[in-house]
Tab-separated table of C-alpha atoms in Angstrom:
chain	number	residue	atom	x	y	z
A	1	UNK	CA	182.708	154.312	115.043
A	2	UNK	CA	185.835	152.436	115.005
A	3	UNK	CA	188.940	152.470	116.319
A	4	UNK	CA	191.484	155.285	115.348
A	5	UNK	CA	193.863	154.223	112.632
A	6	UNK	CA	197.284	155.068	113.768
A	7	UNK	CA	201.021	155.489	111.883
A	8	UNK	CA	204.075	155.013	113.188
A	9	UNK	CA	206.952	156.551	111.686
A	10	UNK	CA	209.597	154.318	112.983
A	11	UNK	CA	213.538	155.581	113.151
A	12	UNK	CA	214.948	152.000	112.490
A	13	UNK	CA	214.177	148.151	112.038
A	14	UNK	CA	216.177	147.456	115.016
A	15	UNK	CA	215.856	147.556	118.905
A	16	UNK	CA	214.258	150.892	119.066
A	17	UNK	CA	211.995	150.289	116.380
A	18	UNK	CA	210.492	147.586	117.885
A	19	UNK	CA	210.099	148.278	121.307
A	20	UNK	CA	208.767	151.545	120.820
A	21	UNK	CA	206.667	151.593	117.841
A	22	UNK	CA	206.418	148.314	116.681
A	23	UNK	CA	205.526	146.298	119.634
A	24	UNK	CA	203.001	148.700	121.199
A	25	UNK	CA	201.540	148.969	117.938
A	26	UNK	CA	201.005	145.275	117.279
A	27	UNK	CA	199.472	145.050	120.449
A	28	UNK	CA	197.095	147.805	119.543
A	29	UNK	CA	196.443	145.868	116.162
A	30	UNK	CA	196.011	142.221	118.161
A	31	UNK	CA	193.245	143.846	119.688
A	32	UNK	CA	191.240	144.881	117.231
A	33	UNK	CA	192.804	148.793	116.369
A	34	UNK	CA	193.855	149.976	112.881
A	35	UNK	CA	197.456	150.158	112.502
A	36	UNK	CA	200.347	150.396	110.551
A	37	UNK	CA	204.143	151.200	111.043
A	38	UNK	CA	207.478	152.002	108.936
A	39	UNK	CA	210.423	153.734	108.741
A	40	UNK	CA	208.772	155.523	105.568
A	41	UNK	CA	205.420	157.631	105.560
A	42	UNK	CA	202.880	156.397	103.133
A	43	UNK	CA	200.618	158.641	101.113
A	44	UNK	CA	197.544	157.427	103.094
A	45	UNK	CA	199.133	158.212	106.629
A	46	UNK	CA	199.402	162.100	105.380
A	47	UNK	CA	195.485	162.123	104.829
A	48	UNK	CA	193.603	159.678	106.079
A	49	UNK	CA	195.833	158.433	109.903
A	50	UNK	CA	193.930	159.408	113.538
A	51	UNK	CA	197.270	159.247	115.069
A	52	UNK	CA	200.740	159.998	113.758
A	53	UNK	CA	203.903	158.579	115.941
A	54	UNK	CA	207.137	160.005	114.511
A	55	UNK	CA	209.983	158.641	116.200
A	56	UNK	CA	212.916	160.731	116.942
A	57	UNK	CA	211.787	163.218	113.726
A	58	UNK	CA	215.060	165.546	112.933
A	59	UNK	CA	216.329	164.807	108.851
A	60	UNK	CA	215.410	167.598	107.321
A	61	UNK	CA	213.442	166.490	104.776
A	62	UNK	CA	211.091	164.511	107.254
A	63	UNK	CA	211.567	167.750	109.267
A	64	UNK	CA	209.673	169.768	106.935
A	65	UNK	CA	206.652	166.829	106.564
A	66	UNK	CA	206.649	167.266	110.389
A	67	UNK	CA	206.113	170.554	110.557
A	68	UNK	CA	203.636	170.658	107.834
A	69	UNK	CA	201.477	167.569	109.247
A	70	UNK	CA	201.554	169.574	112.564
A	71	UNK	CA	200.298	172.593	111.439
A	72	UNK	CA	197.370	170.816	109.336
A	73	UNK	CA	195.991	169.971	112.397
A	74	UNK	CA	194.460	166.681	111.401
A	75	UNK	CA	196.213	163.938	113.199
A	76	UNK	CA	197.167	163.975	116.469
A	77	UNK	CA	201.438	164.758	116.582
A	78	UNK	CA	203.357	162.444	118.581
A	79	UNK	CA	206.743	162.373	118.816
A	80	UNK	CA	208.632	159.684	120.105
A	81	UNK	CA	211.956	159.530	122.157
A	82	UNK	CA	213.888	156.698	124.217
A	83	UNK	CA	217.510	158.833	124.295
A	84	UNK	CA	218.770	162.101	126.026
A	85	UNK	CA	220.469	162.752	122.127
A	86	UNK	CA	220.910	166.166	123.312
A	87	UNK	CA	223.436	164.516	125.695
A	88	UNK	CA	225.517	162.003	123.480
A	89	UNK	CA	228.751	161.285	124.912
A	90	UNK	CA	231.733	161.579	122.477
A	91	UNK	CA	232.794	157.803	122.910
A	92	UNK	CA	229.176	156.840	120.886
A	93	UNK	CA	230.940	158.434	117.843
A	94	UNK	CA	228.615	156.969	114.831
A	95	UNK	CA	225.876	158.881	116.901
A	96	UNK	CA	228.037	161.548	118.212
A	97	UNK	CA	228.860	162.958	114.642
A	98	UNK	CA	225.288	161.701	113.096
A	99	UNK	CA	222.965	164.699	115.932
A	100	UNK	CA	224.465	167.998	114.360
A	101	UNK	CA	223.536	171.125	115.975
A	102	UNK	CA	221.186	171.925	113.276
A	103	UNK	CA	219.820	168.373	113.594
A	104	UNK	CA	218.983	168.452	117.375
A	105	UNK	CA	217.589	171.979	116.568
A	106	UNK	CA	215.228	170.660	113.958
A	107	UNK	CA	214.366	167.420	116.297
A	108	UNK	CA	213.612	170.482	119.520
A	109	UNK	CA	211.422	172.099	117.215
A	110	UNK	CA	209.666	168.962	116.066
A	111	UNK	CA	209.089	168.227	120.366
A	112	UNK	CA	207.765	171.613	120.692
A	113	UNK	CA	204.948	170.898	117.707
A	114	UNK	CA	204.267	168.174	118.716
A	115	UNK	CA	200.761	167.154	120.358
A	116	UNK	CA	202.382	164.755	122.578
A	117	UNK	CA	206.021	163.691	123.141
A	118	UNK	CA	206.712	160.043	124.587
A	119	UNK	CA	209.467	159.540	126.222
A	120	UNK	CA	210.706	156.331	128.336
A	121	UNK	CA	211.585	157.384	132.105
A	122	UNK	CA	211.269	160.574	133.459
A	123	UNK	CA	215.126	161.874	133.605
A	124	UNK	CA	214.405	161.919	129.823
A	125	UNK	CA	210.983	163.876	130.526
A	126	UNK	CA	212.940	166.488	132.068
A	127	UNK	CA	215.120	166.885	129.215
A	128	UNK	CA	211.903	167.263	127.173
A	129	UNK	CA	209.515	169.267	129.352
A	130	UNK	CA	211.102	172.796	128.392
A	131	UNK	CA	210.155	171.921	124.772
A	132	UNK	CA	206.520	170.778	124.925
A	133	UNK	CA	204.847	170.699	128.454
A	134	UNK	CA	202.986	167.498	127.494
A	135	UNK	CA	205.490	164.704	128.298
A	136	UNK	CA	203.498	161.104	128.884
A	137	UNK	CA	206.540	158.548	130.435
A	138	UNK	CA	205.485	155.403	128.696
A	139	UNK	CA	208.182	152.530	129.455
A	140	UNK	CA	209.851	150.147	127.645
A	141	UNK	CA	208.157	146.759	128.069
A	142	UNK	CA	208.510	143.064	126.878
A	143	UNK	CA	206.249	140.481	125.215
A	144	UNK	CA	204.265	138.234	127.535
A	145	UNK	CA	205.836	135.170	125.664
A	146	UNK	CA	209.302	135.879	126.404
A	147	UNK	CA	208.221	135.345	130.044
A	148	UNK	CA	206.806	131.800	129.298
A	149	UNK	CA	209.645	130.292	127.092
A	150	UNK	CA	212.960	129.043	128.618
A	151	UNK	CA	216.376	130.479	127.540
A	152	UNK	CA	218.934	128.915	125.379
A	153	UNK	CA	221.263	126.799	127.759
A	154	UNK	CA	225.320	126.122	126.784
A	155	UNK	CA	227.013	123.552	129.094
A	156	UNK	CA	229.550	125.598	130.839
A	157	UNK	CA	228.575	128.323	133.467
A	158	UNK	CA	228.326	131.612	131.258
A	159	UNK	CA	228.413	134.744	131.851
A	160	UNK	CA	227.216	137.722	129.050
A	161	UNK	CA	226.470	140.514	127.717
A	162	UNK	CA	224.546	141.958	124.697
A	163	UNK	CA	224.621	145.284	123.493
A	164	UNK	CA	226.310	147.966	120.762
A	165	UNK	CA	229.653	149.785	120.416
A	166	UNK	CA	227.581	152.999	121.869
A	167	UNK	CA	228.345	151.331	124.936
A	168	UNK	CA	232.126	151.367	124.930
A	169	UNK	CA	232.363	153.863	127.489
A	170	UNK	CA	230.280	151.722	129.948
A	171	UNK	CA	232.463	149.322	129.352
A	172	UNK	CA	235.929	150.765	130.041
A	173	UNK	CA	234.422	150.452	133.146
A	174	UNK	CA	233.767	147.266	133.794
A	175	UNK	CA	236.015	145.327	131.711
A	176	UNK	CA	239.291	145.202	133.458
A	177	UNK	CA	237.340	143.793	136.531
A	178	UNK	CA	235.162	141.467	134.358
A	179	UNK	CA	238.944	140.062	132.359
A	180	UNK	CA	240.163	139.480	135.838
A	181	UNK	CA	237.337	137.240	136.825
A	182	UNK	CA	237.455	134.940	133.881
A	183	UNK	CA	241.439	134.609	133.839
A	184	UNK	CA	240.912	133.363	137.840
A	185	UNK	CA	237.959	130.912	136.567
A	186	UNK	CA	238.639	129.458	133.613
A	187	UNK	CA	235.948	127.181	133.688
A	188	UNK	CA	233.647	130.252	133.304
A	189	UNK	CA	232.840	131.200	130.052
A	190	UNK	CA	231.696	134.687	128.289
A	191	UNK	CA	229.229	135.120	125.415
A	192	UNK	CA	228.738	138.793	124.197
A	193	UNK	CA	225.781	139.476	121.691
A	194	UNK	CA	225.920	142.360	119.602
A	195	UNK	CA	229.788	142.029	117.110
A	196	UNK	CA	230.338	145.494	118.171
A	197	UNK	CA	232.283	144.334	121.505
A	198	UNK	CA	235.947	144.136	121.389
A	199	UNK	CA	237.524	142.159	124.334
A	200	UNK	CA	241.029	143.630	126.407
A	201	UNK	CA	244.271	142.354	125.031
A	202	UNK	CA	244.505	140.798	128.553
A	203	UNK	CA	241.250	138.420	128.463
A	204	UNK	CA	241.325	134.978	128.164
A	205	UNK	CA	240.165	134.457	124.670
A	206	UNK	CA	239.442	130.164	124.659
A	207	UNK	CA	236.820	131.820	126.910
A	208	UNK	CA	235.163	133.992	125.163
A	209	UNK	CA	232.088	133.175	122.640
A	210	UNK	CA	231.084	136.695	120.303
A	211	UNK	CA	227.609	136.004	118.604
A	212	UNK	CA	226.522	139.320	116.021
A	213	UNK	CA	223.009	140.958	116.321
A	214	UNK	CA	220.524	138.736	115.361
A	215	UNK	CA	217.869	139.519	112.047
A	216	UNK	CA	215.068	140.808	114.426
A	217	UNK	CA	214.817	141.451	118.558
A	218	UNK	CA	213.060	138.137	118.732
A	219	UNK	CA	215.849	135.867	117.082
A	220	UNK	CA	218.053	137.994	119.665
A	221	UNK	CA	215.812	137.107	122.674
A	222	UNK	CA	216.593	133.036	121.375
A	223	UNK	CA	220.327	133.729	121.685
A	224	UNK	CA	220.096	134.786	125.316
A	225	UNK	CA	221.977	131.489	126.909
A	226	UNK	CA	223.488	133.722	129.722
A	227	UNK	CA	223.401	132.547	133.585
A	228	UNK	CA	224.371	135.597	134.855
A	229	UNK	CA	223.648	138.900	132.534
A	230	UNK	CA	225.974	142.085	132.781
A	231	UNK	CA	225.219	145.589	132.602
A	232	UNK	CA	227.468	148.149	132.945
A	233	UNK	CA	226.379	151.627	132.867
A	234	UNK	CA	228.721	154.751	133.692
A	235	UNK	CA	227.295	157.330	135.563
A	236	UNK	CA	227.415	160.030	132.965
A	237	UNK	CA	224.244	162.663	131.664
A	238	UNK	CA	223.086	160.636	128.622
A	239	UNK	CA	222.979	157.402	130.841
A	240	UNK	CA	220.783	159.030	133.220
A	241	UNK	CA	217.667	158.841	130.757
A	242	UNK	CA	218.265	155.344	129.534
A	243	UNK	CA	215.910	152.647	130.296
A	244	UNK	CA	216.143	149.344	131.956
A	245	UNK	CA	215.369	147.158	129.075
A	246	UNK	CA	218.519	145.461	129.110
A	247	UNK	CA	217.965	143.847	132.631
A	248	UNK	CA	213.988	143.270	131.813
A	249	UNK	CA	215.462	141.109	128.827
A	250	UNK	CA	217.573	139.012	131.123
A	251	UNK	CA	214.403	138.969	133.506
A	252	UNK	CA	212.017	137.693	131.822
A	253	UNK	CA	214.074	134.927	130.844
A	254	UNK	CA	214.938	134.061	134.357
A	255	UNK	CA	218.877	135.869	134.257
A	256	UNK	CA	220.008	137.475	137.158
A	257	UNK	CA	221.743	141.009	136.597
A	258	UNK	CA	224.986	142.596	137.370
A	259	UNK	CA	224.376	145.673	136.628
A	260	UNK	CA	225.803	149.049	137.825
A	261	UNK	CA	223.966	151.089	139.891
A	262	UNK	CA	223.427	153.413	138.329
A	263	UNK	CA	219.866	155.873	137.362
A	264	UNK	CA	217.556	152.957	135.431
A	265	UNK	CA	219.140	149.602	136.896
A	266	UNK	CA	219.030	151.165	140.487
A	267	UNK	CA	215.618	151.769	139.742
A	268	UNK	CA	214.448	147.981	138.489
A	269	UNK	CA	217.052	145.608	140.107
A	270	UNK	CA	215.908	144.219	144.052
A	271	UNK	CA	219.514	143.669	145.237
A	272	UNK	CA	220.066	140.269	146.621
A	273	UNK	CA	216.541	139.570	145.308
A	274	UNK	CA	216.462	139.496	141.138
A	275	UNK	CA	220.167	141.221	140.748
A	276	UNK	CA	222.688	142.568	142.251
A	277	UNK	CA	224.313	146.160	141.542
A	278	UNK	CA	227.867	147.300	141.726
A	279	UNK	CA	229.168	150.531	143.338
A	280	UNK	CA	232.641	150.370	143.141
A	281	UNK	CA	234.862	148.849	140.383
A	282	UNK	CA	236.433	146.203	142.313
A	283	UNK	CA	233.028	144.629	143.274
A	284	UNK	CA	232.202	143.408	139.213
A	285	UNK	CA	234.710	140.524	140.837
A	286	UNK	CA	232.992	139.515	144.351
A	287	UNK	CA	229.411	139.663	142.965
A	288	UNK	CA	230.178	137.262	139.926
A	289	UNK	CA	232.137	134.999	142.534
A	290	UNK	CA	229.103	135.147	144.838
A	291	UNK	CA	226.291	133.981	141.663
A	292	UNK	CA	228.727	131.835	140.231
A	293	UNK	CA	229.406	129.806	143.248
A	294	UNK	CA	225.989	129.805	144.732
A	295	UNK	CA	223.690	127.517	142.654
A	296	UNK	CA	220.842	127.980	144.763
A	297	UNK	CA	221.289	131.848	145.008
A	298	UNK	CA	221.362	132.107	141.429
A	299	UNK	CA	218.577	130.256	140.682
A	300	UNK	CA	215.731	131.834	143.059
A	301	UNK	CA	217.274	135.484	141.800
A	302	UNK	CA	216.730	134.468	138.218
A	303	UNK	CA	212.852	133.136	139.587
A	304	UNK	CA	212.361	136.055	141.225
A	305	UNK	CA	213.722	137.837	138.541
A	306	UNK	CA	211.428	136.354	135.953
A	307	UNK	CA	207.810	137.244	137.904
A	308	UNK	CA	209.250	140.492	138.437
A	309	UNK	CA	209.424	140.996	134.556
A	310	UNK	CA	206.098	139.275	134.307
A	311	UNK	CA	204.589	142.630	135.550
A	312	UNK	CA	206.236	144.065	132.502
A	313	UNK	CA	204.749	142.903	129.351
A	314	UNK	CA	203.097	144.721	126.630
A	315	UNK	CA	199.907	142.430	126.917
A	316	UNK	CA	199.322	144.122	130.411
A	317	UNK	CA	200.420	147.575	130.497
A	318	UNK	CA	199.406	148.679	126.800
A	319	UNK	CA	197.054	151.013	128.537
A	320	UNK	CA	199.962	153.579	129.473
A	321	UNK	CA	200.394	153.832	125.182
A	322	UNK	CA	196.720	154.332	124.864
A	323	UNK	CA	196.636	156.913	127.355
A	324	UNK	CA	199.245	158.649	125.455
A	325	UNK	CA	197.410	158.153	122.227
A	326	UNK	CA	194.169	159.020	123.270
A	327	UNK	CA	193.275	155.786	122.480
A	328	UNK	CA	189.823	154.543	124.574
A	329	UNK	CA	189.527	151.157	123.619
A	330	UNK	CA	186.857	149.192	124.917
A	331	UNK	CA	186.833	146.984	127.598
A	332	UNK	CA	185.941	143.734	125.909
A	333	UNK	CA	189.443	144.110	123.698
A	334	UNK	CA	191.608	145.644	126.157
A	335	UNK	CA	193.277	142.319	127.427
């Protein structure tokens, strides 16, 4: 008998997409599995698929498919979540207006029918748990080759970012601190990934370098030229279930973090070792001055930083998806 042949119903093409359906998935495919992933559900999937992933099911028209798929009984249901989007802060306004109530209510009904909900760290499980008792925490991870290829370099000592306008709140944050910096060290540059970004009047702009989201997460991974990579994170209810993903990119490519310490980054970053984390506002300034003017520092964080994220690719943990599938793949094609 062969392996199951499993769907996944992806949300986007993008970030979440990829690291949640279509990376574990290709995995599952490199080693000899049957499967198949979009962001629209073929004919054959509704018949013929072992395993149905739906990520973050709550249209109403895919609502209804949901439902009906469940009820059939065939396939096993999973439904997929990385986001609290029961929690949205205001300031993420596209996504803000886009989860009605009646949406989330359709997307807590599609939980609570489902077989199996996946979800990425367990602050987001307990959100979930009251829906559907069978939460598996499968986190985000990176591929192996990300590990093994060195970063994009610029010239001048850079500092960065990457991420989306849903982050503007973490950034009120950590922007006034951040402008300060670079006006004091103009020899410092800043590259933020993502077009969303939109600098302080008060920043130095010959500094700053904006690049837009790239056509797929691996041309994104290729524009990663940071030395040091920021991540800001407020300490608000929908942060608390986001993953670390951010500072496992910079990781594997040898980047140490500033990141805020805050639920996730707390979690991943060794402080002093691959990162370091910020408590209070005023410290965004004295740990950039500290990896900025310490060569040596910065280099054995970003080394140590780098074999820490080597114990986080998809090659070696794709077990913890197959678990949640109820996948047993033999031994001889499980690495």
């Amino acid at each position: 008998m062969g392996l199951p042949r499993i769907f996944g119903w992806a949300a986007d093409d993008s970030g979440c997409g990829y690291y949640r359906v279509e990376m574990p998935l290709g995995e599952y495919r490199r080693r000899g599995g049957s499967a198949e992933w979009s962001t629209e559900m073929p004919d054959w999937a509704r018949e013929d698929a072992d395993v149905i992933i739906g990520q973050r099911v709550s249209l109403e028209g895919a609502s209804n498919l949901w439902q009906k798929l469940c009820r059939k009984g065939r396939a096993l249901m999973v439904l997929e979540l990385d986001d609290d989007l029961w929690n949205i802060d205001p300031s993420n306004r596209n996504a803000y207006t886009t989860f009605t109530p009646e949406m989330l209510g359709r997307l807590s009904r599609n939980a609570a029918s489902a077989d199996v909900v996946t979800v990425t760290t367990e602050a987001l499980a307990e959100v979930v748990r009251p829906m559907n008792s069978n939460v598996v925490i499968v986190p985000n991870r990176i591929p192996a080759w990300l590990v093994e290829r060195d970063k994009s370099t610029v010239d001048d000592m850079t500092i960065g970012w990457a991420g989306s306008g849903s982050h503007a709140m973490d950034w009120e944050d950590a922007a006034p601190q951040v402008g300060r910096f670079l006006k004091r060290n103009p020899s410092v540059g800043f590259h933020v990934i993502g077009g969303a970004f939109k600098p302080m009047a008060a920043w130095p702009r010959a500094q700053l370098r904006a690049t837009n989201w790239a056509a797929s997460v691996e041309d994104y991974y290729r524009t990663l030229d940071f030395d040091i990579g920021l991540a800001p994170l407020r300490p608000h209810v929908f942060n608390r279930s986001k993953s670390y993903i951010k500072a496992l990119e910079y990781a594997a490519l040898g980047i140490p973090t500033v990141a805020s310490a805050v639920g996730p980054y707390e979690a991943f970053i060794k402080p002093e070792e691959t990162g370091l984390l910020v408590r209070h506002d005023h410290e965004w300034d004295s740990r950039l001055r500290a990896l900025t003017g310490d060569t040596q520092m910065r280099i054995e964080m970003g080394r140590n930083a780098r074999q820490l994220a080597a114990g986080h690719t998809i090659e070696g943990n794709l077990e913890s998806w197959l678990g949640a599938w109820q996948v047993n793949v033999p031994e001889s094609v499980t690495a």
